[in-house]
Amino acid sequence: MATALRSLTRAMRRSKLLSMYSSGYMLHSHATSFGYKEVQEEEKSQMVGNVFTSVASNYDLMNDLMSGGLHRLWKDRLVSKLNPFPGMKHLDVAGGTGDVAFRILESINSVKRRALQDSPEDNLLEETQIFVCDINPNMLNVGKKRAQERGLAEDRALVWVEGDAEALNFEDNSMDGYTIAFGIRNVTHIEKALAEAYRVLKRGGRFLCLELSHVEVPIFKELYDLYSFSVIPAVGELVAGDRESYQYLVESIRRFPPQEKFAAMIADAGFQKVEYENLVGGVVAIHSGLKF
C-alpha cells in the first residue's frame, strides 16, 4: 500500500511538472543561476551556449588537465553501469564530443564479437542506434571530427542530433538507455530535463547521470575548493585563453544540488531504484534510476 501511494505521489508530481511547462507556466521571466550570478532564465541558455562555444576546441585537453585524466575512468564506470547491448536504442545527452557514445559503441562491438562465435547476429549491430544529442553545434562538430579520426564517420550506429535536454525531439518510450555526463548542471530547469529523460525511456530503461558533485570530508573539501577556484580558472586562461568560462564551470558545480537532493529530484521525476555512487570522495557522482 505504501509503495503504491509513493508511486501515485510521484506520478502526480511528474504530471504537474509536465503540465507546468507545456501550458506556458514559465512564460514569465524568472531569475536563475549562472554560476554565482543571478540572471534571467531566457538569458542562461545563451550564456551557457557561449561558454561551450568558447571551450569546444580545447574541451578534451582541458578535461585531461583539470581531472588528471580521471574523467576517462569516470566515463568508463558510467558505461559499465549502463551494460550496453547490441540492438539497443540509446540517447546520450550533452554528449557532443562523443566521449560517452564511443565507449558505448565499443562495448556493444565487444559484446557482438563474442556473440558471433555462437550465433549469427550481424543484423543487431546495424539496428543499434546511439543518438548523440547536444544543444551546441560546436561541440557536435568536435565529436564528428573525432568520429572521423576513429574511422567511425560512416558508422550508422552513431546519430548526431542538435537538441535541447529540456525539449527532446524523440518519441515517448523510445530509448533503452539515457546518459548525461557533465551536462545536467548547465540546463536551466533540471526538473524538466529529468522529466524529458523519463518520457523518452522505455519501461525498464535506465537513466544514468555522471556529474561533478559535492565533497563532504572537511580537509579534502578545503583542498578541492582551493584547487577549483585558484588552479582551474588559471589553467583555462593559460591553455584556452578563457578564464571566465572555467570560472563559471567551477561555480556551477557549487550551485548544483547535493547528491541526496539530486537523487530525490530523480525519484520525483518518476524513476525507481534511484541510487548514486560517489567517486573520489564526491568530486563526481553517478546517479542512476530505472523506469518501470
mmCIF file of N, CA and C in Angstrom, residues 76-86 88 90 103-104 107-108 111 114 176-177 179 206 208:
data_model
loop_
_atom_site.group_PDB
_atom_site.id
_atom_site.type_symbol
_atom_site.label_atom_id
_atom_site.label_comp_id
_atom_site.label_asym_id
_atom_site.label_seq_id
_atom_site.Cartn_x
_atom_site.Cartn_y
_atom_site.Cartn_z
ATOM 1 N N ASP A 76 34.252 5.518 -18.151
ATOM 2 C CA ASP A 76 34.267 4.057 -18.256
ATOM 3 C C ASP A 76 33.313 3.437 -17.235
ATOM 4 N N ARG A 77 33.341 3.989 -16.030
ATOM 5 C CA ARG A 77 32.477 3.480 -14.966
ATOM 6 C C ARG A 77 31.004 3.709 -15.313
ATOM 7 N N LEU A 78 30.703 4.868 -15.859
ATOM 8 C CA LEU A 78 29.338 5.186 -16.274
ATOM 9 C C LEU A 78 28.820 4.159 -17.273
ATOM 10 N N VAL A 79 29.629 3.865 -18.282
ATOM 11 C CA VAL A 79 29.204 2.938 -19.337
ATOM 12 C C VAL A 79 29.098 1.515 -18.798
ATOM 13 N N SER A 80 29.965 1.153 -17.854
ATOM 14 C CA SER A 80 29.875 -0.194 -17.276
ATOM 15 C C SER A 80 28.564 -0.373 -16.519
ATOM 16 N N LYS A 81 28.049 0.697 -15.920
ATOM 17 C CA LYS A 81 26.765 0.630 -15.222
ATOM 18 C C LYS A 81 25.599 0.529 -16.206
ATOM 19 N N LEU A 82 25.786 1.078 -17.404
ATOM 20 C CA LEU A 82 24.736 1.022 -18.426
ATOM 21 C C LEU A 82 24.545 -0.390 -18.949
ATOM 22 N N ASN A 83 25.642 -1.146 -19.036
ATOM 23 C CA ASN A 83 25.596 -2.514 -19.569
ATOM 24 C C ASN A 83 24.998 -2.540 -20.979
ATOM 25 N N PRO A 84 25.640 -1.873 -21.947
ATOM 26 C CA PRO A 84 25.081 -1.769 -23.309
ATOM 27 C C PRO A 84 24.944 -3.135 -23.981
ATOM 28 N N PHE A 85 24.011 -3.235 -24.920
ATOM 29 C CA PHE A 85 23.794 -4.498 -25.627
ATOM 30 C C PHE A 85 23.497 -4.225 -27.095
ATOM 31 N N PRO A 86 23.845 -5.153 -27.983
ATOM 32 C CA PRO A 86 23.568 -4.989 -29.412
ATOM 33 C C PRO A 86 22.084 -4.803 -29.673
ATOM 34 N N MET A 88 20.429 -2.023 -29.061
ATOM 35 C CA MET A 88 19.778 -1.062 -28.176
ATOM 36 C C MET A 88 19.627 0.298 -28.854
ATOM 37 N N HIS A 90 19.878 4.066 -27.725
ATOM 38 C CA HIS A 90 20.400 4.808 -26.584
ATOM 39 C C HIS A 90 20.500 6.286 -26.893
ATOM 40 N N ARG A 103 32.422 5.060 -26.216
ATOM 41 C CA ARG A 103 32.601 3.974 -25.241
ATOM 42 C C ARG A 103 31.438 2.986 -25.310
ATOM 43 N N ILE A 104 30.230 3.505 -25.461
ATOM 44 C CA ILE A 104 29.057 2.622 -25.568
ATOM 45 C C ILE A 104 29.161 1.761 -26.821
ATOM 46 N N SER A 107 31.742 -0.948 -26.386
ATOM 47 C CA SER A 107 31.233 -2.003 -25.514
ATOM 48 C C SER A 107 30.284 -2.919 -26.274
ATOM 49 N N ILE A 108 29.402 -2.342 -27.107
ATOM 50 C CA ILE A 108 28.470 -3.141 -27.902
ATOM 51 C C ILE A 108 29.225 -3.983 -28.923
ATOM 52 N N VAL A 111 30.640 -6.993 -27.190
ATOM 53 C CA VAL A 111 29.602 -7.996 -26.936
ATOM 54 C C VAL A 111 29.278 -8.751 -28.217
ATOM 55 N N ARG A 114 31.911 -11.338 -29.308
ATOM 56 C CA ARG A 114 31.832 -12.572 -28.520
ATOM 57 C C ARG A 114 30.619 -13.397 -28.943
ATOM 58 N N ASP A 176 16.206 2.667 -24.858
ATOM 59 C CA ASP A 176 16.560 1.667 -23.847
ATOM 60 C C ASP A 176 17.420 2.261 -22.743
ATOM 61 N N GLY A 177 18.172 3.312 -23.077
ATOM 62 C CA GLY A 177 19.058 3.928 -22.101
ATOM 63 C C GLY A 177 19.205 5.409 -22.341
ATOM 64 N N THR A 179 21.948 8.576 -21.022
ATOM 65 C CA THR A 179 23.084 9.044 -20.237
ATOM 66 C C THR A 179 23.257 10.542 -20.427
ATOM 67 N N ARG A 206 17.103 2.560 -18.420
ATOM 68 C CA ARG A 206 17.960 3.055 -17.340
ATOM 69 C C ARG A 206 18.408 4.487 -17.600
ATOM 70 N N LEU A 208 21.160 7.314 -16.384
ATOM 71 C CA LEU A 208 22.460 7.438 -15.718
ATOM 72 C C LEU A 208 22.995 8.846 -15.909
#
